[in-house]
XYZ file of C-alpha atoms in Angstrom:
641
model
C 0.000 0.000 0.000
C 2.005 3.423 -1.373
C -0.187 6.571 -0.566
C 0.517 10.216 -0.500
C 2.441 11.784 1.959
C 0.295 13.189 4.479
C 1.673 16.083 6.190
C 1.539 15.839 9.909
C -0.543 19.191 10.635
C -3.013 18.336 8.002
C -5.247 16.030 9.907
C -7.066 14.344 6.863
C -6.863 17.227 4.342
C -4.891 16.080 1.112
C -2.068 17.727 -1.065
C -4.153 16.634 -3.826
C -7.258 19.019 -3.500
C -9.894 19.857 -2.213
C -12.169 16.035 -3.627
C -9.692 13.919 -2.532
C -10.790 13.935 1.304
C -14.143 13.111 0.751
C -13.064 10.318 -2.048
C -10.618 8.595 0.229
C -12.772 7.801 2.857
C -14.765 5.418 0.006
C -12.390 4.687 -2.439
C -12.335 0.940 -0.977
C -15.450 0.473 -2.271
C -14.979 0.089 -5.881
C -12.147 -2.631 -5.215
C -14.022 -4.731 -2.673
C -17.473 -4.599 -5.016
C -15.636 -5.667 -8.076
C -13.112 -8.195 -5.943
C -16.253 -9.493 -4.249
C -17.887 -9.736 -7.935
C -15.363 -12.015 -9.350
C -15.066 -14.268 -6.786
C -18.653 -15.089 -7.379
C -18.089 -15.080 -10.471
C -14.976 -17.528 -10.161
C -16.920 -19.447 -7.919
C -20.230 -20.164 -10.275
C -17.558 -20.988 -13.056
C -17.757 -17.787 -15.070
C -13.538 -17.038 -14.633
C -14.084 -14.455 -18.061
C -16.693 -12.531 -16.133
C -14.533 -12.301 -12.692
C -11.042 -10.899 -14.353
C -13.485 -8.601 -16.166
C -14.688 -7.927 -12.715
C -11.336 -7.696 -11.323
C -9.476 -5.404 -14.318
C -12.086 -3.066 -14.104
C -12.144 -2.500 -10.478
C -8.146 -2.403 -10.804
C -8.848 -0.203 -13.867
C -10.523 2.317 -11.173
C -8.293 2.959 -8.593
C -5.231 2.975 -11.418
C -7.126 6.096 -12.720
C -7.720 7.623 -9.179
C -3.645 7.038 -8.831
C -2.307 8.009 -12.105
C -4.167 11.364 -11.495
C -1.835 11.584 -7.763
C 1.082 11.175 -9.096
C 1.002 13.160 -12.643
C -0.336 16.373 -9.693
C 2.986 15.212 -7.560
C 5.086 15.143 -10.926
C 3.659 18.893 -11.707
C 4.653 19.852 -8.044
C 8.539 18.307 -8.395
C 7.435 15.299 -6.288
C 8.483 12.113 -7.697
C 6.175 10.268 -5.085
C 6.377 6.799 -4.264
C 2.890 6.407 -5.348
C 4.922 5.402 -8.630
C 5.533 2.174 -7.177
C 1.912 1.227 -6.688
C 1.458 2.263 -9.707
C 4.169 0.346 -11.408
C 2.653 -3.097 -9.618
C -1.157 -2.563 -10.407
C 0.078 -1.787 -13.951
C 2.073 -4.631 -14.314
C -0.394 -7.014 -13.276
C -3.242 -5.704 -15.737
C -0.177 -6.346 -18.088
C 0.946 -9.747 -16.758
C -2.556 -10.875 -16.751
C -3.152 -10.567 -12.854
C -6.467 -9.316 -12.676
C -6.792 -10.595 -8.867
C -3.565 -9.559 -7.587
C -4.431 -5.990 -9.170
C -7.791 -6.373 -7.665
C -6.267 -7.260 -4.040
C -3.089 -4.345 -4.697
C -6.083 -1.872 -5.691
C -7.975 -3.382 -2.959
C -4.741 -2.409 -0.355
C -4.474 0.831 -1.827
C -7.742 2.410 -1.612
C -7.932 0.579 1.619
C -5.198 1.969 3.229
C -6.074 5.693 1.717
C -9.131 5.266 3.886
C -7.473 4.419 6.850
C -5.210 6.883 6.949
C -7.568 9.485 6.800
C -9.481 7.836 9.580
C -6.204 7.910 11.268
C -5.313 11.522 10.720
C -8.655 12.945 11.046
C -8.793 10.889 14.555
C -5.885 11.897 15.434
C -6.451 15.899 14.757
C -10.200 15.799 16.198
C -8.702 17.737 19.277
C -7.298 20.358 16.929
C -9.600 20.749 14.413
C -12.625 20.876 16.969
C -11.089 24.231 17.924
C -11.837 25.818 14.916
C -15.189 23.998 14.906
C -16.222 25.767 17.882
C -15.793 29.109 17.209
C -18.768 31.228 17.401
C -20.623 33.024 14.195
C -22.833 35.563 15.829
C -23.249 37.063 19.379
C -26.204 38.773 21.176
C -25.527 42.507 21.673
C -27.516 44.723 24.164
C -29.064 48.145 22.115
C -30.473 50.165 24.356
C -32.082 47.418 26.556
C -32.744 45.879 23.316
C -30.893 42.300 22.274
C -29.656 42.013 19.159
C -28.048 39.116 17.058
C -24.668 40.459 15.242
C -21.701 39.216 13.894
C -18.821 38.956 15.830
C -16.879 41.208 13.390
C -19.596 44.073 14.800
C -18.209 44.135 17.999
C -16.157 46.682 19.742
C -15.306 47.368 23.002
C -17.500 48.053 25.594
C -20.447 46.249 24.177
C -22.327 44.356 26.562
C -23.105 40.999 25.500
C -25.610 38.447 26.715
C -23.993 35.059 27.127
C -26.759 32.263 27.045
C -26.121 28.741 28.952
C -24.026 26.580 26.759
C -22.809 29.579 24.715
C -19.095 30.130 23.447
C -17.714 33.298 25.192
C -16.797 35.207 21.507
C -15.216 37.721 22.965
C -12.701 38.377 25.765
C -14.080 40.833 28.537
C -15.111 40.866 32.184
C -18.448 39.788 33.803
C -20.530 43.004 34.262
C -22.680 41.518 37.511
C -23.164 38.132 39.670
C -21.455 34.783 38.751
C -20.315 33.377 35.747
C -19.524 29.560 35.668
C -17.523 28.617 32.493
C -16.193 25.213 31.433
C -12.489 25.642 29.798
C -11.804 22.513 29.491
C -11.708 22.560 25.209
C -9.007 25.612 26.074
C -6.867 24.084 29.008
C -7.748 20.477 29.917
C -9.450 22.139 33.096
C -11.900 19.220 34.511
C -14.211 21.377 36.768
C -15.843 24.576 35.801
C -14.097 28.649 36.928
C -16.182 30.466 38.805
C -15.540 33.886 37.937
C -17.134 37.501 40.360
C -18.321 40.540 39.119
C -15.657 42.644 36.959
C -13.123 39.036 36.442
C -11.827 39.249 33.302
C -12.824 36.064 31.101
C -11.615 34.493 27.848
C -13.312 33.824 24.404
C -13.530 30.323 23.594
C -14.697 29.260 27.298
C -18.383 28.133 27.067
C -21.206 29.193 29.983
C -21.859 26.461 31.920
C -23.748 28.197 34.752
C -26.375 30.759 34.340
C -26.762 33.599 31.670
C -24.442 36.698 32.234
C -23.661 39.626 30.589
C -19.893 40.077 29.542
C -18.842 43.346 28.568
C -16.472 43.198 25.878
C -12.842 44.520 26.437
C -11.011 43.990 22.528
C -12.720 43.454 18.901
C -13.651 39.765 18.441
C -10.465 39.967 15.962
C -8.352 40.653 18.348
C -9.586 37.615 21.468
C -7.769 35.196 22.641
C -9.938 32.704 20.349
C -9.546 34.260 17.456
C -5.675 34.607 17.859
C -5.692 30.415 18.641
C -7.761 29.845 15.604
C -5.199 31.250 13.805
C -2.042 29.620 15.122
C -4.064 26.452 14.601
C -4.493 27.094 11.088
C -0.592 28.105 10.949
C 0.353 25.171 12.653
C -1.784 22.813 10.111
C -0.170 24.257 6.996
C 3.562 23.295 8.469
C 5.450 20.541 7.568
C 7.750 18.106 10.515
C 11.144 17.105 9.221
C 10.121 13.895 10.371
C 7.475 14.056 7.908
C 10.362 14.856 5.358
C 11.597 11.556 6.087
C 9.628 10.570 2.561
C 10.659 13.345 0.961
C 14.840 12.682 2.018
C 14.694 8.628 1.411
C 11.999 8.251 -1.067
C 14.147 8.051 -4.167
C 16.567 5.919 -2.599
C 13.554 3.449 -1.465
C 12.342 3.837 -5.153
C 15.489 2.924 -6.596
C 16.110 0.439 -4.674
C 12.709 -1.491 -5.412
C 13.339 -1.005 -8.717
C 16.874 -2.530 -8.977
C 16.345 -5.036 -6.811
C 12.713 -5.857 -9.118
C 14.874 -5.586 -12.083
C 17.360 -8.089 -10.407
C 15.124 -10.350 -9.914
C 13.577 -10.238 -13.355
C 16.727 -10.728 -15.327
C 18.409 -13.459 -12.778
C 15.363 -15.439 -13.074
C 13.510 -14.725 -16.416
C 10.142 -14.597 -14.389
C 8.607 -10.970 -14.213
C 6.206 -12.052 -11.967
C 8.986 -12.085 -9.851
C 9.602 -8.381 -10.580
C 5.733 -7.669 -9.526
C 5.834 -9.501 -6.735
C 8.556 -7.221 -5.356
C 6.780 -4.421 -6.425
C 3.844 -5.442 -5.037
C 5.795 -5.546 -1.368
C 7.779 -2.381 -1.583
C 5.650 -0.610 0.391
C 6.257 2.912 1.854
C 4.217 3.111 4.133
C 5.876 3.337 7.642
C 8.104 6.351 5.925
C 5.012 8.652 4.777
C 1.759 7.075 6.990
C 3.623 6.356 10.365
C 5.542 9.704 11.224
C 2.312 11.916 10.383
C -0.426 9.636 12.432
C 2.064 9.691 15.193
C 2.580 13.350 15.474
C -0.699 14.613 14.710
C -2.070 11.944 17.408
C 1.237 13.965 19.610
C -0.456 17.572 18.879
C -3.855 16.446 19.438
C -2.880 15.029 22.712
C -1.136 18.288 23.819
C -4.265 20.514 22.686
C -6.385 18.730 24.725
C -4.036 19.768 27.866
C -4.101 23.455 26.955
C -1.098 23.209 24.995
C -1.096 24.398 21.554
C 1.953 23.266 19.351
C 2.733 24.781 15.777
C 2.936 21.762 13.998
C 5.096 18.392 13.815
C 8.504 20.259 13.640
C 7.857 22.206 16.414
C 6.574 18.616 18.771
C 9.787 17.218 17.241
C 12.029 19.505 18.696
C 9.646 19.899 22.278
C 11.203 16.298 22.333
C 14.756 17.226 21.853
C 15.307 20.300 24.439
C 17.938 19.993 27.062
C 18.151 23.846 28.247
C 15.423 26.082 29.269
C 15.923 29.624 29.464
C 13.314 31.547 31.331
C 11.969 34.781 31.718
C 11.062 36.243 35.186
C 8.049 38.644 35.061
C 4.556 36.759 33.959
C 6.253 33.453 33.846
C 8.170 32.194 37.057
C 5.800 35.143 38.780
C 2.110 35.829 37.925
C 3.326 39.319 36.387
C 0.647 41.514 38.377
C 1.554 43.324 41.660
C 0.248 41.961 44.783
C 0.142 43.639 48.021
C 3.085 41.910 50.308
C 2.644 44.504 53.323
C 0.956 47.086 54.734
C 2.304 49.487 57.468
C -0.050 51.554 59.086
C 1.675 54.650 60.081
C -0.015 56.980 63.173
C -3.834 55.777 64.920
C -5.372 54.989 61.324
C -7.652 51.742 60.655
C -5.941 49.586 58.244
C -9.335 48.233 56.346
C -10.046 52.590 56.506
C -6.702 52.913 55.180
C -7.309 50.784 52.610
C -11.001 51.465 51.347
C -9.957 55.183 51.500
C -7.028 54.612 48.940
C -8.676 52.495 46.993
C -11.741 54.378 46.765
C -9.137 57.173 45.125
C -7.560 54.832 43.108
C -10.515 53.581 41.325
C -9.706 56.853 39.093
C -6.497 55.310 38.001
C -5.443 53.238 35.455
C -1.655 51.798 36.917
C -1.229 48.600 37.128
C -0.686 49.148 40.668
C -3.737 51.361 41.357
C -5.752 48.524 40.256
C -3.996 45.697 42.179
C -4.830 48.197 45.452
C -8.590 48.207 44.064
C -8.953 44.469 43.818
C -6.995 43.724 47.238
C -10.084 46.103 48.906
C -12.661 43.845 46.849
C -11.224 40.753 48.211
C -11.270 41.883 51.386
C -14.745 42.839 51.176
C -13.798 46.690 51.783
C -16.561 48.804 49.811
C -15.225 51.778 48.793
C -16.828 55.225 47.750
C -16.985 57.470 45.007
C -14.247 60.031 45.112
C -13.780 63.667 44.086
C -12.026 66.295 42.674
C -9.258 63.637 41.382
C -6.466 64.933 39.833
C -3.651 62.134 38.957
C 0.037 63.228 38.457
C 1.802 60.784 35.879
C 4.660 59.052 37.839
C 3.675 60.264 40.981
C 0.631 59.255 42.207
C -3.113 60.823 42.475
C -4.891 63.252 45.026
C -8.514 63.819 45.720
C -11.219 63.442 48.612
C -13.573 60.717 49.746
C -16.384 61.152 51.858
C -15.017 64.898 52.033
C -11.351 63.749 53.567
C -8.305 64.621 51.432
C -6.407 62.003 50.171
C -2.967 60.987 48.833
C -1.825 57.914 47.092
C 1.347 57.864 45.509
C 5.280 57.731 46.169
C 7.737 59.679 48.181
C 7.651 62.656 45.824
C 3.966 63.425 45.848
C 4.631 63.397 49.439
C 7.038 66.407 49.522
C 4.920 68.324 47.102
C 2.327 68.167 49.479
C 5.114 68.358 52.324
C 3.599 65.506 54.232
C 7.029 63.748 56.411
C 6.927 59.870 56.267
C 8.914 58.239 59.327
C 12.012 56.204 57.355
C 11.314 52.918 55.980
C 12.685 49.872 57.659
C 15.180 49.379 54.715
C 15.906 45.526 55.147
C 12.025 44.748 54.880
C 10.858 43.714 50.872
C 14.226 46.186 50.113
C 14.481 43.785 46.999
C 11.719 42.051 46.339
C 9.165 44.829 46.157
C 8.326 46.122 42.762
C 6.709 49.233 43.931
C 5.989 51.331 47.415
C 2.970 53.258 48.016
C 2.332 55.805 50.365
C -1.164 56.911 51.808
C -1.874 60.461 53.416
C -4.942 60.956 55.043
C -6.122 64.688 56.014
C -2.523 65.541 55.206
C -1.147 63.467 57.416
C 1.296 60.204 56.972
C -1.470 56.951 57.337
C 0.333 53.410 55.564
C 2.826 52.393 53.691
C 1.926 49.560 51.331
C 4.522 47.444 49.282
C 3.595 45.655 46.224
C 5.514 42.624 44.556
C 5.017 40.252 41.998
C 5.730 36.748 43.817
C 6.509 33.450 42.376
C 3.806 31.303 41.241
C 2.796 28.704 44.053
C 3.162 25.706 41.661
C 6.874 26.664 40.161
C 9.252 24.531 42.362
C 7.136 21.350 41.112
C 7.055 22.228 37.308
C 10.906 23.248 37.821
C 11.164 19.369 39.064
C 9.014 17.976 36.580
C 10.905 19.926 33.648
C 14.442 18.264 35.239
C 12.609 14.929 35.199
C 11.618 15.295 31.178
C 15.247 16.032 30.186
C 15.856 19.575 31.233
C 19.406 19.286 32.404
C 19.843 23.502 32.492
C 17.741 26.075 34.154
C 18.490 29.796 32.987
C 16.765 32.933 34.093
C 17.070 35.645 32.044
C 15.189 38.655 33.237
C 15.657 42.572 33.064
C 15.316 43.301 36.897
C 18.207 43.719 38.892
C 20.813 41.177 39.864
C 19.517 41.500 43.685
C 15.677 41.231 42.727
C 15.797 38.333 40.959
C 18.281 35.987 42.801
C 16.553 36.871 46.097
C 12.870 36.165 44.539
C 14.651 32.512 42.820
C 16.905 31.433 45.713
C 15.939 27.753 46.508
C 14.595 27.406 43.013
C 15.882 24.495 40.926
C 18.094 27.234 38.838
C 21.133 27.028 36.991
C 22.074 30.518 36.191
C 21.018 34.246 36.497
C 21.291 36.499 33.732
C 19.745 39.962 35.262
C 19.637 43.269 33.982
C 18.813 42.274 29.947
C 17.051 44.098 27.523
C 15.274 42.200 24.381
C 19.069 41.621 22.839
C 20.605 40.973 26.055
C 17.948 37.808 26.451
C 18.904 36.732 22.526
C 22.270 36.661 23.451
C 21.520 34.505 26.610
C 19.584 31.723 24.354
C 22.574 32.150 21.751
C 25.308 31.461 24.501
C 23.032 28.741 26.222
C 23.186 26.194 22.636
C 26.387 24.690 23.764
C 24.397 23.270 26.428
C 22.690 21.813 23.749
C 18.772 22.728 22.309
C 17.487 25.484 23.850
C 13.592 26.464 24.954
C 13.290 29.868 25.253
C 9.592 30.677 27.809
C 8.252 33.974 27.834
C 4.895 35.773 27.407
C 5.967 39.576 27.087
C 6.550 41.547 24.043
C 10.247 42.138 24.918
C 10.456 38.378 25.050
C 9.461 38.205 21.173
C 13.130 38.449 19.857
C 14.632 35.472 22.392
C 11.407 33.320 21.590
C 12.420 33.232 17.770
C 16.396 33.123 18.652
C 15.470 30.126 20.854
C 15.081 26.106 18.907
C 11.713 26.119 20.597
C 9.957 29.408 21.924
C 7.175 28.855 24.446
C 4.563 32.099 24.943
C 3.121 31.867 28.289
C -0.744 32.116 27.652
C -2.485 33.165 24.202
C -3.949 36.053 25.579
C -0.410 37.706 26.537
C 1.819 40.012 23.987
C 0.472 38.931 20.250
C 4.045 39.335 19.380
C 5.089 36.488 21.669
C 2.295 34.320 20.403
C 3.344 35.168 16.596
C 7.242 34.632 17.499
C 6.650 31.323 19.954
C 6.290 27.574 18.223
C 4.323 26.359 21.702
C 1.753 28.561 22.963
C 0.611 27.462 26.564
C -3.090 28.165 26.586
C -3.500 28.407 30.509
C -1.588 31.059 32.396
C 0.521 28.836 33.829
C 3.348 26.331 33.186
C 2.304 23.265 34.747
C 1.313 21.507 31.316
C 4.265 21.989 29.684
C 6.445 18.602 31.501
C 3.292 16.786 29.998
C 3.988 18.665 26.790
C 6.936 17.233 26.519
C 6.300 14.049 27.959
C 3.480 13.602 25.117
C 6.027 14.636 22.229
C 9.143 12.265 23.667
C 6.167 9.203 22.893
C 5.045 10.820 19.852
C 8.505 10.575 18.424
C 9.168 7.336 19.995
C 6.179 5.589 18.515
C 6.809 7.450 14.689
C 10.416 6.526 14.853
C 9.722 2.897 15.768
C 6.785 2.432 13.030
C 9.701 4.116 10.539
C 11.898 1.307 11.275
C 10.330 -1.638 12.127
C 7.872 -1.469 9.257
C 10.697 -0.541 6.710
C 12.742 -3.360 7.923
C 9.708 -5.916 7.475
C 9.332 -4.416 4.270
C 12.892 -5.033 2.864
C 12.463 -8.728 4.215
C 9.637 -9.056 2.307
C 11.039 -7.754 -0.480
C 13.948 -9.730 -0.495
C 11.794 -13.098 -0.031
C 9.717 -12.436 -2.957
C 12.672 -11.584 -5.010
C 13.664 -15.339 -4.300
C 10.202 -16.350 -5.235
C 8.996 -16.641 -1.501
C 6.413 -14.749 -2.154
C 3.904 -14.989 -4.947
C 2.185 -11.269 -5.970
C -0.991 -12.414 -3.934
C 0.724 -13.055 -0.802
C 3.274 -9.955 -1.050
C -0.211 -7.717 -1.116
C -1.614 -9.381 1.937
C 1.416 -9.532 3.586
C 2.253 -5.567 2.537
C -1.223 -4.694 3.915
C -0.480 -6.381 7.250
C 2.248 -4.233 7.847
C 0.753 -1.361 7.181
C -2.154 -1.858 9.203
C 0.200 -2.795 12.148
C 2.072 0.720 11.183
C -0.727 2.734 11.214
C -2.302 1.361 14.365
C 1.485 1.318 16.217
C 1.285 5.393 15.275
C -2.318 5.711 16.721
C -0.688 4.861 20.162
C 0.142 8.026 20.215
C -3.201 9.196 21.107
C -3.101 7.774 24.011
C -0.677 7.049 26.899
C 0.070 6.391 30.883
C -1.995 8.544 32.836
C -0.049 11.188 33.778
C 0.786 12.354 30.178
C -2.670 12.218 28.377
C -5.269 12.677 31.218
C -5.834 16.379 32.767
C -5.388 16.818 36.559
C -8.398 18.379 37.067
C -6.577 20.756 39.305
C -8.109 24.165 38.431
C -5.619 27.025 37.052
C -4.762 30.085 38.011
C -7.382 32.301 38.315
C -5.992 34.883 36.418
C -5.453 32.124 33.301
């Protein structure tokens, strides 16, 4: 059975156009009707009427071929469809109707099971795309109406019905939403998410209807921007897959010498067509795509989206992993670490007081002050007369008292004294230090920091237990910021202080250590992540730059599913390189015994179709797996995911 090389990221589309998908599926038919047909035939005595029966269903399929490999001799491909050709033709010509019946019969057979393979093995993927929604219903002035998602912009509220696709990312406008995720990050249990939580497209409602107002164009969402990286990664190529491509003429010329051997040492062509007939391809152009589509599929379904075969192949291979500090080893938001209330102020009135100001602000760590109140359950009021100083900080009233909130030099504009800060306390782990006057007077001291994720000394193990034999972080804090926040982390080496070059450099330097993944989710990160063998984005819905630049793209804000990444490509290229092998090796033995007459032209099909079934099905074990590789945890991820 020769078919066409099926590249791995097609999952069942065919370089042949756009009616060969739907023909493969039934192009056994016509062989097994007309093979069927003249063994009746045979049977009741009629042996004219069953090699008619058997020519023209050969006659069929030869057609369907011939017009495969003229389209691959157009392209520059000299395919090893030839060689099917070559033995179907030469047993219509060596009067063989029932051998070319049972060759056609192998053929078409194993066209269709190879796309039942692929598109199997790309359901995960491909379901993706299948999901994304057309239309959305937009609130018009209390009105809802149906638009496409192309009409909306931010700030449209949107009414997201039970069972819905979120088509848009944005943030709950009141109550609860409950949304499954599991089709985005392998998440077993439904998120529930408060009033004002951001949320991401491509999440479906699984609790109650609730209204999402929409924060980017629908162009712009996190589903949209995986859509497209799963069509990119479809269109690539592995080099696994080039496999075909690299020993295809040598396989072809050596079937053909060693059929032409046989022929002229023995006088019998049948022995030529018999060697044809076993000189099957197969585990060179079926085996490495089933085996790393069934490989991306498996990682999609974790929350892990990979760009295609090339890109699994080389998740396989890395040895170093160079990482970048803010968003990946930390959550890359500020967090209040401490508060210091300075004088007799209330530390919740502290708090709701400065946040209430705040809520006029739009820095990063204005907002993480806001949210801290809202999780303690602080309400906060509606200030006044705000007037925010870029850099510095904002002033106003609430509930009629002045306010500060800012840093030390707001302070001496307003020539309110702080006491000195207790300089060994956060001195360099805090990202930022805000300072609250109240009626003019010094209130609290808050520091901010962006700590570690809780999970990372775990997926730091896990990585060292796939292979990982380097840690580097590379990072563009200070020395002193990031070895104190990494100390007692499984790390190799600090690189500190680097801009966008400095962190190319650091992946460049890092390849003596062998193939390097670069992990990053910033925009800064962009130019290391396509330096790097393998660049990982932390989360679709970061930088679009370090989605575009990255071949992995971690759809969950975390990096707990990449060790099971990489655990699920290290099979995938285990299985493909075993069905390679093992099936070619069969292959040669079979061609060898048929060019010593072993092997009639009957039994060479049947015995060529047995190994390609058992290549095919040997690849498909890729789908699945131990436990810990192909089965989510079910442990819910990071809220802000």
């Amino acid at each position: 059975m020769t078919t066409a090389a099926l590249h791995p990221t097609e999952t069942g589309r065919s370089r042949y156009g756009g009616w060969m998908p739907r023909l493969r599926g039934w192009l056994a038919v016509l062989p097994l009707v007309g093979l069927c047909i003249g063994l009746a035939a045979q049977a009741l005595g009629h042996p004219e009427v069953a090699a008619l029966a058997w020519t023209l269903a050969t006659l069929a399929i030869l057609v369907v071929l011939a017009s495969q490999v003229v389209t691959s001799l157009a392209q520059g491909d000299i395919g090893l469809d030839l060689v099917a050709l070559l033995s179907m033709g030469g047993a219509l010509a060596l009067s063989q109707p029932l051998a070319g019946a049972v060759i056609a019969l192998m053929y078409a057979g194993g066209q269709s099971l190879e796309a039942y393979a692929a598109g199997r093995a790309g359901r995960a993927m491909t379901a993706l795309i299948a999901r994304q929604p057309r239309t959305a219903l937009r609130d018009e002035d209390g009105a809802l109406r149906e638009v496409p998602l192309g009409a909306l912009m931010p700030g449209d509220r949107i009414l997201v019905r039970v069972g819905d696709v979120l088509p848009v990312d944005g943030r709950v406008a009141a109550g609860r939403a409950v949304l499954d995720r599991s089709s985005l990050t392998g998440e077993a249990l439904p998120v529930s998410f408060g009033a004002n939580e951001a949320v991401l497209s491509g999440t479906v409602n699984a609790g109650t209807p609730f209204t999402l107002v929409a924060e980017r164009p629908a162009s712009e969402s996190t589903y949209a921007g995986i859509v497209r990286l799963v069509e990119a990664a479809r269109s690539q190529k592995a080099p696994m897959a080039r496999l075909a491509d690299r020993y295809g003429l040598a396989v072809l010329a050596v079937t053909l010498l060693l059929a032409g051997a046989a022929w002229l040492a023995t006088g019998d062509p049948l022995r030529a067509l018999a060697v044809l007939v076993i000189a099957t391809p197969c585990p060179l152009i079926l085996a490495v795509p089933v085996a790393l589509v069934s490989g991306l599929s498996r990682a999609a379904g974790i929350g892990v989206l990979v760009k295609g075969g090339g890109a699994l192949e080389m998740l396989a291979k890395v040895r170093v992993l160079v990482v970048d500090k803010t968003g990946t080893l930390t959550h890359g938001t500020a967090r209040l670490v401490s508060t210091r209330v300075v004088g007799p102020f209330d530390e919740d009135e502290v708090l709701r007081l400065a946040a209430s100001l705040d809520q006029a602000s739009g820095h990063p760590v204005a907002r993480a002050l806001v949210e801290e109140a809202r999780a303690r359950g602080v309400a906060v009021s509606q200030p006044a007369m705000v007037t925010e100083l870029p850099g510095e900080g904002v002033t106003g009233s609430v509930d009629g008292r002045p306010i500060l909130v800012g840093g030390a030099r707001l302070m001496e504009l307003h020539d309110v004294r702080f006491p000195p800060a207790d300089a060994t306390r956060h001195a360099t782990a805090a990202v930022a230090t805000v300072l609250i006057a109240i009626d003019g007077a010094p209130a609290a001291r808050l520091e901010f920091a962006d700590p570690l994720r809780t999970d990372i000394c775990n997926v730091l193990a896990d990585l060292r237990a796939c292979g990982i034999g380097r840690v580097v972080l590379a990072t563009g804090d200070r020395r002193a910021v990031a070895e104190t926040l990494v100390a007692g982390l499984s790390i190799d080496a600090v690189a500190a202080d680097l801009d966008p070059t400095g962190k190319t450099d650091t992946v460049a330097a890092e390849r003596r250590n062998g193939p390097v993944m670069m992990v990053g989710d910033g925009v800064n990160d962009a130019p290391a992540l396509a330096a790097a063998d393998l660049g990982v984005a932390l989360s679709a819905r970061g930088a679009a730059a370090a989605a575009e630049a990255a071949d992995v793209v971690l759809l969950v804000d975390s990096l707990a599913p990449l060790p099971r990444a990489i655990r699920i490509a290290k099979r995938a290229r285990t299985i493909a390189l075993q069905s390679v092998w093992v099936g070619l090796g069969l292959s040669l033995a079979g061609m060898i015994a048929a060019a010593l007459g072993y092997l009639s032209p009957l039994q060479g099909a049947l015995l060529q179709e047995a190994i390609d079934v058992a290549v095919i099905l040997n690849a498909m074990r890729a789908l699945g797996g131990p436990r810990d590789v192909s089965e989510p945890t079910g442990r819910r991820a990071p809220r802000n995911a």
